PDB file of C-alpha atoms in Angstrom:
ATOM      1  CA  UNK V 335      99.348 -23.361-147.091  1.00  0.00           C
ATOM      2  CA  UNK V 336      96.641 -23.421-144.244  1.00  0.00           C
ATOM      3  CA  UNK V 337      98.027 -21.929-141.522  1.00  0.00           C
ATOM      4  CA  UNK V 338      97.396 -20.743-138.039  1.00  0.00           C
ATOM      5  CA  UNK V 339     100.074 -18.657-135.339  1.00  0.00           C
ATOM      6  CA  UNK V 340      99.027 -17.832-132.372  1.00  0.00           C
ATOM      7  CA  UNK V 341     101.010 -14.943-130.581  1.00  0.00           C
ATOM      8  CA  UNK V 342     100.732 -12.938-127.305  1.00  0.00           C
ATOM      9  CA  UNK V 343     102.029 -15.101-124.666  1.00  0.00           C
ATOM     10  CA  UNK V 344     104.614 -14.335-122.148  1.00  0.00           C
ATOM     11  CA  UNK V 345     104.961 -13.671-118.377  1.00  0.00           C
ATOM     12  CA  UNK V 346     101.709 -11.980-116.118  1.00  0.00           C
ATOM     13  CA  UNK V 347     101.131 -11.983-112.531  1.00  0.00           C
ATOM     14  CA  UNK V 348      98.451 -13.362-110.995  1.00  0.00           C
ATOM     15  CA  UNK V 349      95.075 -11.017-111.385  1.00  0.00           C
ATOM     16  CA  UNK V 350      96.703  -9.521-114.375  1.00  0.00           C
ATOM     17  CA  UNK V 351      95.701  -9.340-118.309  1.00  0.00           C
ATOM     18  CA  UNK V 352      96.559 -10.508-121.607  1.00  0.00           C
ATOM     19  CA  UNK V 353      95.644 -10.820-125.019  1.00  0.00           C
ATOM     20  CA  UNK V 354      96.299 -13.700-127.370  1.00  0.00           C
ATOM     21  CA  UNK V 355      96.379 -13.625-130.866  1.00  0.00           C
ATOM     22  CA  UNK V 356      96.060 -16.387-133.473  1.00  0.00           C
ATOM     23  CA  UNK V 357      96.430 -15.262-137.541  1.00  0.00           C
ATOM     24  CA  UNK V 358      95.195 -17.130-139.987  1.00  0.00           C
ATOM     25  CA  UNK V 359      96.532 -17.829-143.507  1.00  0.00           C
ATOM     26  CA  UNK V 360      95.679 -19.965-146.626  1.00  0.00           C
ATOM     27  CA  UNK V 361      91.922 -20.622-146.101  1.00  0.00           C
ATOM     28  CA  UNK V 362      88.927 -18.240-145.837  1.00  0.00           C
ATOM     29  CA  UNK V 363      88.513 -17.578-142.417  1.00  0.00           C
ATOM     30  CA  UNK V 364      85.404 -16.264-141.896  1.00  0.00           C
ATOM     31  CA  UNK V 365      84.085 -19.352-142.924  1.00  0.00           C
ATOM     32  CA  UNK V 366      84.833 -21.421-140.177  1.00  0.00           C
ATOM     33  CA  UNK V 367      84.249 -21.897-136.141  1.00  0.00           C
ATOM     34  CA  UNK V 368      87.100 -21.002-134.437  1.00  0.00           C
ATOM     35  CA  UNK V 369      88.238 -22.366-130.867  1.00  0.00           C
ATOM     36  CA  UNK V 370      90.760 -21.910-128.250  1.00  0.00           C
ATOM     37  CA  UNK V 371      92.323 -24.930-126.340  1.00  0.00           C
ATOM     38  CA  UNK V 372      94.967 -24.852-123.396  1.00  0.00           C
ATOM     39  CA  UNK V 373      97.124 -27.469-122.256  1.00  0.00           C
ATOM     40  CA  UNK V 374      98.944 -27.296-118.771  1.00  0.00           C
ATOM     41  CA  UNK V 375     102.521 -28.168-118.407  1.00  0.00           C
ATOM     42  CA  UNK V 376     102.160 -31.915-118.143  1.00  0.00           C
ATOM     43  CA  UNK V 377      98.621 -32.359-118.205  1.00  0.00           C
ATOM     44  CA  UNK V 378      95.877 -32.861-120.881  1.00  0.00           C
ATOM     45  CA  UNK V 379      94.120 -30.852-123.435  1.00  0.00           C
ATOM     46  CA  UNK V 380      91.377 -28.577-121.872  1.00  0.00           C
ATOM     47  CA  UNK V 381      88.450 -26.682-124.138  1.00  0.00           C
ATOM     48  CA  UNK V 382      88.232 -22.950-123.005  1.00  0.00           C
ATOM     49  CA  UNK V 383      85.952 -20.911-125.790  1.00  0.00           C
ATOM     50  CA  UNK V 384      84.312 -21.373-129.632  1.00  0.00           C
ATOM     51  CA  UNK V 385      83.268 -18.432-131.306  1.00  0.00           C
ATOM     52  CA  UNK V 386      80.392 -18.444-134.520  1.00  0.00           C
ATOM     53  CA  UNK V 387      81.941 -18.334-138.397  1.00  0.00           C
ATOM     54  CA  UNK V 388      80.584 -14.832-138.460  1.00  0.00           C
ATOM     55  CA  UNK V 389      81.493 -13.933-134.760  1.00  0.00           C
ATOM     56  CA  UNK V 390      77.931 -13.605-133.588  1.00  0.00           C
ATOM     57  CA  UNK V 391      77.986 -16.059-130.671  1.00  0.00           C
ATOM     58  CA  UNK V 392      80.931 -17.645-128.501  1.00  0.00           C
ATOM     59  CA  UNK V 393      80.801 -20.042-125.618  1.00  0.00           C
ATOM     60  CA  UNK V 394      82.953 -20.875-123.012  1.00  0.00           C
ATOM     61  CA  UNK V 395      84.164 -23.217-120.253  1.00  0.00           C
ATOM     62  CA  UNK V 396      83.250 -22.827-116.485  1.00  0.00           C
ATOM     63  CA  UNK V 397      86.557 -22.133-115.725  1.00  0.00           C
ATOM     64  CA  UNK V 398      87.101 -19.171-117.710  1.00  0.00           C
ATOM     65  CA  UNK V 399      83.691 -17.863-117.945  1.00  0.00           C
ATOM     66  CA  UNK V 400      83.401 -13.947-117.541  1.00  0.00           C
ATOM     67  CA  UNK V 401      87.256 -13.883-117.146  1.00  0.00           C
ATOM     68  CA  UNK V 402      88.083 -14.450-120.531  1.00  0.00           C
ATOM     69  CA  UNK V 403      86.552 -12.987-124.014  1.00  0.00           C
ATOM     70  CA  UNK V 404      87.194 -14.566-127.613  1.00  0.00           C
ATOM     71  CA  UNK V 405      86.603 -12.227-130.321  1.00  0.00           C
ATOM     72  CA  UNK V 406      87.829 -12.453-134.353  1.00  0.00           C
ATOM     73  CA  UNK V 407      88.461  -9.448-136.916  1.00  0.00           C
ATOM     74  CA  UNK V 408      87.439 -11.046-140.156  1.00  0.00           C
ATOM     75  CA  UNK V 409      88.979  -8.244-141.899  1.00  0.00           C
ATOM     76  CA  UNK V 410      92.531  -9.101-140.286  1.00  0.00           C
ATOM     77  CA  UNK V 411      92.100 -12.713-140.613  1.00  0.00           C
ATOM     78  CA  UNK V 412      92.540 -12.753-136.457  1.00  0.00           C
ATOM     79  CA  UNK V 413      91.452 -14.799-133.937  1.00  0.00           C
ATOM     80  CA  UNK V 414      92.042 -13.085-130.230  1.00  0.00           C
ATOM     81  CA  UNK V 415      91.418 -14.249-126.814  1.00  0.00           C
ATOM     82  CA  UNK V 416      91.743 -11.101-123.843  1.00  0.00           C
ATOM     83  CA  UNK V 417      92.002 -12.798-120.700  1.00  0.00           C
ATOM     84  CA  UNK V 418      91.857 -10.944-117.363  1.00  0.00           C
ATOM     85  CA  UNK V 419      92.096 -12.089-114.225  1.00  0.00           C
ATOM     86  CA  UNK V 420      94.297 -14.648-114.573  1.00  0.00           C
ATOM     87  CA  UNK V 421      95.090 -17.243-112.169  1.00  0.00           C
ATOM     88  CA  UNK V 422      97.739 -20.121-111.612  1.00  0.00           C
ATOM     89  CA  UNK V 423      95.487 -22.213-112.865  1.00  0.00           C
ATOM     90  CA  UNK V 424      95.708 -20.303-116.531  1.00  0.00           C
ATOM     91  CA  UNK V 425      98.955 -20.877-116.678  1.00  0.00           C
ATOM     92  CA  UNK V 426      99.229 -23.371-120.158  1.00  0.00           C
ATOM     93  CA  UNK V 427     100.109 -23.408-123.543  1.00  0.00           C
ATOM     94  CA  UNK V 428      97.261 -21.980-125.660  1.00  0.00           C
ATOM     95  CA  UNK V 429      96.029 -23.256-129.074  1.00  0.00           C
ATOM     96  CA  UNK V 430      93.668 -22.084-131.308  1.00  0.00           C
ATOM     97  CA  UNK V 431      92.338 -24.189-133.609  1.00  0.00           C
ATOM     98  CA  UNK V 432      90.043 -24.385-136.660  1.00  0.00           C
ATOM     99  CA  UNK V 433      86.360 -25.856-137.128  1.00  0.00           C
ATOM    100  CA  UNK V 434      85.046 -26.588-140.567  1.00  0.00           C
ATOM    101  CA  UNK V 435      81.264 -25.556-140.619  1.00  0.00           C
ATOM    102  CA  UNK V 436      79.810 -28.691-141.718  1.00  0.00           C
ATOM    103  CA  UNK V 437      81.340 -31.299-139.079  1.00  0.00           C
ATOM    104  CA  UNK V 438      82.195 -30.774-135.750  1.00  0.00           C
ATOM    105  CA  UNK V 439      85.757 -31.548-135.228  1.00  0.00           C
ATOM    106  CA  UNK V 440      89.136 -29.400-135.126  1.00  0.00           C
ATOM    107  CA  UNK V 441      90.814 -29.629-138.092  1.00  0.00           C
ATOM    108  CA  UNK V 442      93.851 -27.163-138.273  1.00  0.00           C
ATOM    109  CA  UNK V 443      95.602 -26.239-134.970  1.00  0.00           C
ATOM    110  CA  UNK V 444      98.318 -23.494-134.406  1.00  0.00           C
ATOM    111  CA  UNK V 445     101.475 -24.135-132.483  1.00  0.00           C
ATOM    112  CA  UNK V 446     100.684 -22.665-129.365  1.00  0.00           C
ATOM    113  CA  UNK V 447     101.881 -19.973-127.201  1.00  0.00           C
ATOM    114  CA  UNK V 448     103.145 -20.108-123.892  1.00  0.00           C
ATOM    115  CA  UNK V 449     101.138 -18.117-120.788  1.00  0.00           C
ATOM    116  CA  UNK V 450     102.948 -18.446-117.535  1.00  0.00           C
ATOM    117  CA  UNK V 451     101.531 -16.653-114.356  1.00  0.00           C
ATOM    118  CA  UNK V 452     103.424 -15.616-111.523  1.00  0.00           C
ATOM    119  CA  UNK V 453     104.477 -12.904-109.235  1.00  0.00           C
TER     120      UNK V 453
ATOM    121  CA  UNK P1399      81.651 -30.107-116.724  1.00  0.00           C
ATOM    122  CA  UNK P1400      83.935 -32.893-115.729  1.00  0.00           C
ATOM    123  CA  UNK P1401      86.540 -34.637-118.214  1.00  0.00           C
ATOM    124  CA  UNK P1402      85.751 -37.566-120.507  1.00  0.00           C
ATOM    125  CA  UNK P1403      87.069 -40.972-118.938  1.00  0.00           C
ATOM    126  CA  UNK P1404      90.283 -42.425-120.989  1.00  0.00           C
ATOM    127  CA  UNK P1405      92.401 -45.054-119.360  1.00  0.00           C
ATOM    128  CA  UNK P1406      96.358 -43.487-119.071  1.00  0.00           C
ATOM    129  CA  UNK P1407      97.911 -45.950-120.828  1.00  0.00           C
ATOM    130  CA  UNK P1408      97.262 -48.689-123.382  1.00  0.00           C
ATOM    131  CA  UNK P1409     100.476 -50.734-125.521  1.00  0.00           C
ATOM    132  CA  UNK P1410     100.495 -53.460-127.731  1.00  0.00           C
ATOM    133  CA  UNK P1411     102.780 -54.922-130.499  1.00  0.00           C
ATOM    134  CA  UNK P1412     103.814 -53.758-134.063  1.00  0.00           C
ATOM    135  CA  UNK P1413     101.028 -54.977-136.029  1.00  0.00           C
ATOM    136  CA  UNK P1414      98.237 -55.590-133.425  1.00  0.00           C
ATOM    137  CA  UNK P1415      94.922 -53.932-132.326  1.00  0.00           C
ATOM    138  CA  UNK P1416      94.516 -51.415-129.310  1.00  0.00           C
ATOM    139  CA  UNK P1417      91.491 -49.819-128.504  1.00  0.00           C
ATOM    140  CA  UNK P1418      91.287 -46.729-126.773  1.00  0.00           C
ATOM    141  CA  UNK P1419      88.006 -46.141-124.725  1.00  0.00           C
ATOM    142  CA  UNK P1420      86.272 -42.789-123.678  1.00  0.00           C
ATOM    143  CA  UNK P1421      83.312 -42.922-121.346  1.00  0.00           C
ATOM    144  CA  UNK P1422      81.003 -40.194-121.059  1.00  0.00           C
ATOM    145  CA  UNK P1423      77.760 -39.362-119.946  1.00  0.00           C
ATOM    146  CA  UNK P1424      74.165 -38.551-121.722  1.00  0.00           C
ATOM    147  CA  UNK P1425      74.830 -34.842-121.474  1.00  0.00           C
ATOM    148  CA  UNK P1426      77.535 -35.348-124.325  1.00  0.00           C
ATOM    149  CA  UNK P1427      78.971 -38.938-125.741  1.00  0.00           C
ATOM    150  CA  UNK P1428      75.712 -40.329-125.189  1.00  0.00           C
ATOM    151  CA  UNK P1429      73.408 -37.598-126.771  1.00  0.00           C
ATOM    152  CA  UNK P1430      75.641 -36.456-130.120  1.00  0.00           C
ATOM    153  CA  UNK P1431      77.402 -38.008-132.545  1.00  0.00           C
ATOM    154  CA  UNK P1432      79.975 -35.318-132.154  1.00  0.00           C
ATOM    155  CA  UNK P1433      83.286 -37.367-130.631  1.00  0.00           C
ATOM    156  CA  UNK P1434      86.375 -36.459-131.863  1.00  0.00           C
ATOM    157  CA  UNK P1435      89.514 -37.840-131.449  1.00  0.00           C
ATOM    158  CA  UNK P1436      92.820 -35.940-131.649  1.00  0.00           C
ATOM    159  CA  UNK P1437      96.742 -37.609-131.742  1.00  0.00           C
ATOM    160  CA  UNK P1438      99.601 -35.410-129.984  1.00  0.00           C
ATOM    161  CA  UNK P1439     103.007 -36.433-129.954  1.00  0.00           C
ATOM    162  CA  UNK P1440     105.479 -35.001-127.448  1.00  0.00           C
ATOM    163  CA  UNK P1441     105.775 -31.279-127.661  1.00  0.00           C
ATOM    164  CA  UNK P1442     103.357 -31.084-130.950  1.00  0.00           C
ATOM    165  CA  UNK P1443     100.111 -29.856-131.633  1.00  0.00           C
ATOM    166  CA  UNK P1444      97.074 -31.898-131.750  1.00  0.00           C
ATOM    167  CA  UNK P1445      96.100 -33.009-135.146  1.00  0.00           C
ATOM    168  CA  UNK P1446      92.688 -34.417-136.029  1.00  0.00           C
ATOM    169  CA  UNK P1447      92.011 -38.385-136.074  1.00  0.00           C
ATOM    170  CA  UNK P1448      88.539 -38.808-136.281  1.00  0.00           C
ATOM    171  CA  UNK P1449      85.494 -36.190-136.518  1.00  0.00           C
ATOM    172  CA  UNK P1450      81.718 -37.329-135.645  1.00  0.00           C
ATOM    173  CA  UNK P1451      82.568 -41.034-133.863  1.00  0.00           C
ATOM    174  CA  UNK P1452      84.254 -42.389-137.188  1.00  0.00           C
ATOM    175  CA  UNK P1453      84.847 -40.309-139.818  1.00  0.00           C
ATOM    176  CA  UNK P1454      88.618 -39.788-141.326  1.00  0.00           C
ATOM    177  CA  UNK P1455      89.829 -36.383-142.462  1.00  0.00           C
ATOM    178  CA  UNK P1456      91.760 -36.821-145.533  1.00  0.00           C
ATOM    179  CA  UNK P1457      95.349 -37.970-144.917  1.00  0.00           C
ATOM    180  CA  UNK P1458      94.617 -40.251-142.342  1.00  0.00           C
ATOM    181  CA  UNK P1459      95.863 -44.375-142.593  1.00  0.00           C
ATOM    182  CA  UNK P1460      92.511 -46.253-142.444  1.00  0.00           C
ATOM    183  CA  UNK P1461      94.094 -48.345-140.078  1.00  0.00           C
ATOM    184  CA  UNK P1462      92.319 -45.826-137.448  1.00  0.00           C
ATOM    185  CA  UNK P1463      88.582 -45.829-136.713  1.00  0.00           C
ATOM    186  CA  UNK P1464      86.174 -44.543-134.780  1.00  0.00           C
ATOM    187  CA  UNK P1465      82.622 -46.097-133.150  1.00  0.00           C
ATOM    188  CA  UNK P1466      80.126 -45.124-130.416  1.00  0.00           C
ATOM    189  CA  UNK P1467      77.824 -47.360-127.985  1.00  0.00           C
ATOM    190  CA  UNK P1468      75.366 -45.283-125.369  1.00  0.00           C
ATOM    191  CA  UNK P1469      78.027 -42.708-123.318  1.00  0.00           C
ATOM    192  CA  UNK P1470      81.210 -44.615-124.326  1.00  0.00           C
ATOM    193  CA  UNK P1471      83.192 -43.861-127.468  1.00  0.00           C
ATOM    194  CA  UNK P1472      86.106 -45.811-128.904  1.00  0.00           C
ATOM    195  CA  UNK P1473      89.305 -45.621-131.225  1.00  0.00           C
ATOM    196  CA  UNK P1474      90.788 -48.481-132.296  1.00  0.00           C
ATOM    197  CA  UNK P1475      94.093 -48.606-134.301  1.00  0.00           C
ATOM    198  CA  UNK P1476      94.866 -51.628-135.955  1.00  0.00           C
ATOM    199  CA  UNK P1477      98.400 -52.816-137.547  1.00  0.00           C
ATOM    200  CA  UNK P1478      99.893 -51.060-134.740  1.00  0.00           C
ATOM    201  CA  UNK P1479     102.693 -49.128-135.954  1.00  0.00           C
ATOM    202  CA  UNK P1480     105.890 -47.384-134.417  1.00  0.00           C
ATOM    203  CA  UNK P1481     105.259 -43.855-135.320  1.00  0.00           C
ATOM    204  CA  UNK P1482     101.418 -44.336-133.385  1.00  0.00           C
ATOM    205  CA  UNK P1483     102.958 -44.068-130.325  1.00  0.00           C
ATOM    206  CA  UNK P1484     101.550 -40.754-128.592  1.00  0.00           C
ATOM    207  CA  UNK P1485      99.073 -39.451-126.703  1.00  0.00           C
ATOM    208  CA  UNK P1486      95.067 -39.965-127.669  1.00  0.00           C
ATOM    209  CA  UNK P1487      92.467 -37.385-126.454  1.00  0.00           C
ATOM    210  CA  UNK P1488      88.567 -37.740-127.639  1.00  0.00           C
ATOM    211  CA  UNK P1489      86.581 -34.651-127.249  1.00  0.00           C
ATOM    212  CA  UNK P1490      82.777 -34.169-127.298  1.00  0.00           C
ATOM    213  CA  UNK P1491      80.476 -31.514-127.788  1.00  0.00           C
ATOM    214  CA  UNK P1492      77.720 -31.061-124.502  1.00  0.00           C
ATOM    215  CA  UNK P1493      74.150 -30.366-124.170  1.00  0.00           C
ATOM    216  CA  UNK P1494      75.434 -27.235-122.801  1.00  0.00           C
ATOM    217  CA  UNK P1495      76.910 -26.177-125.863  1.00  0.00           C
ATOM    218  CA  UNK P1496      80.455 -26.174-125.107  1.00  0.00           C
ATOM    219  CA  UNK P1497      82.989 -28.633-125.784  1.00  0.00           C
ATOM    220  CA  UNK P1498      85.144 -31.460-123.079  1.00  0.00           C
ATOM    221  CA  UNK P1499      87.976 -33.606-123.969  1.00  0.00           C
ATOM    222  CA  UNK P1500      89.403 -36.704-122.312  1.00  0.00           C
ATOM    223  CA  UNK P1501      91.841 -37.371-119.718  1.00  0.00           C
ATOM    224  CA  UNK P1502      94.192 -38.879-122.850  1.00  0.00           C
ATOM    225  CA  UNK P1503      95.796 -42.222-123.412  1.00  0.00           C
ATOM    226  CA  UNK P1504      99.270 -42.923-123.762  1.00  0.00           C
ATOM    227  CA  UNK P1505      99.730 -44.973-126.846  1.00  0.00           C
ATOM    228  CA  UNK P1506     103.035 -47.386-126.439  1.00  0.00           C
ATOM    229  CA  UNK P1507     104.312 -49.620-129.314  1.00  0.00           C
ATOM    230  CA  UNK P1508     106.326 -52.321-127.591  1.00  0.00           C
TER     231      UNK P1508
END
């Protein structure tokens, strides 16, 4: 079964760090585009980083840009995002989901994990 | 980069159309045909609708389809059914090679 669990969340205060973790199971990972996705309580979904099949390259939004790092271990079959310097703002459930090389779309998603932020 | 456009809310019948717009600009909707569209119930993950303005991932009804025209993208689902009703979000890749998704839509079936 194609599967993806992210892991990692949980209570941070503001300016602090955490790292999130999302395995994979049931496909071969390392041939895919991998992307993380947060959704505030109550509000819509909002893109925050893609990283390459092979891990070469990753983008990210605005928001998050030289806060937050996306990284994979294709040898663990992980997807992690280290985020430092969080903010209210961060606070959200975080998805990761899957991108099939050959279209651009997100075609698996995890469950998502919960990051709350607060003193 | 600012959020797609979606209207909050659209309804309509068991059995009719609804069309769920997503506006855009020529940095993204308007300059790729990469528009997705993603259905999330209450409490759920997303789970992919439509890929590339109107392609169907296996598993989906055909009753759903996607189309583009200049910075606006659309979904339509037709024979409305009960178990549509969620929320809609179309995403878009940018000329800045990153990704934005809508406001979302509010599906109802009355």
């Amino acid at each position: 079964e194609v599967q993806l669990v992210e892991s990692g969340g949980g209570l941070v205060q503001p300016g602090g760090s955490l790292r999130l973790s999302c395995a994979a199971s049931g496909f071969t990972f390392s041939s895919y585009f991998m992307h993380w996705v947060r959704q505030a309580p109550g509000k819509g979904l909002v893109w925050v980083s893609r990283i390459h099949a092979d891990g070469s390259s990753a983008t990210y939004a605005d928001s998050v840009k030289g806060r937050f790092t996306i990284s994979r271990d294709s040898a663990k079959n992980t997807l992690y995002l280290q985020m430092d310097g969080l903010r209210g703002d961060d606070e959200a459930v975080y998805y990761c989901g899957r991108a099939p090389r050959n279209y651009y779309g997100m075609d698996v998603w995890g469950q998502g994990t919960t990051v709350t932020v607060s003193s | 980069q600012s959020a797609l456009t979606q209207p909050p809310s659209v309804s309509g019948s068991p059995g009719q159309s609804v069309t769920i717009s997503c506006t855009g600009t020529s940095s993204d909707v308007g300059s790729y045909n990469r528009v997705s569209w993603y259905q999330q119930p209450p409490g759920t993950a997303p789970k992919l609708m439509i890929y590339e303005v109107s392609n169907r991932p296996s598993g989906v009804p055909d009753r759903f389809s996607g189309s583009k025209s200049g910075n606006t993208a659309s979904l339509t689902i037709s024979g409305l059914q009960a178990e549509d009703e969620s929320d809609y979000y179309c995403s878009s890749y940018t000329s800045s090679s990153t990704y934005v998704f809508g406001t979302g839509t509010k599906v109802t079936v009355l």
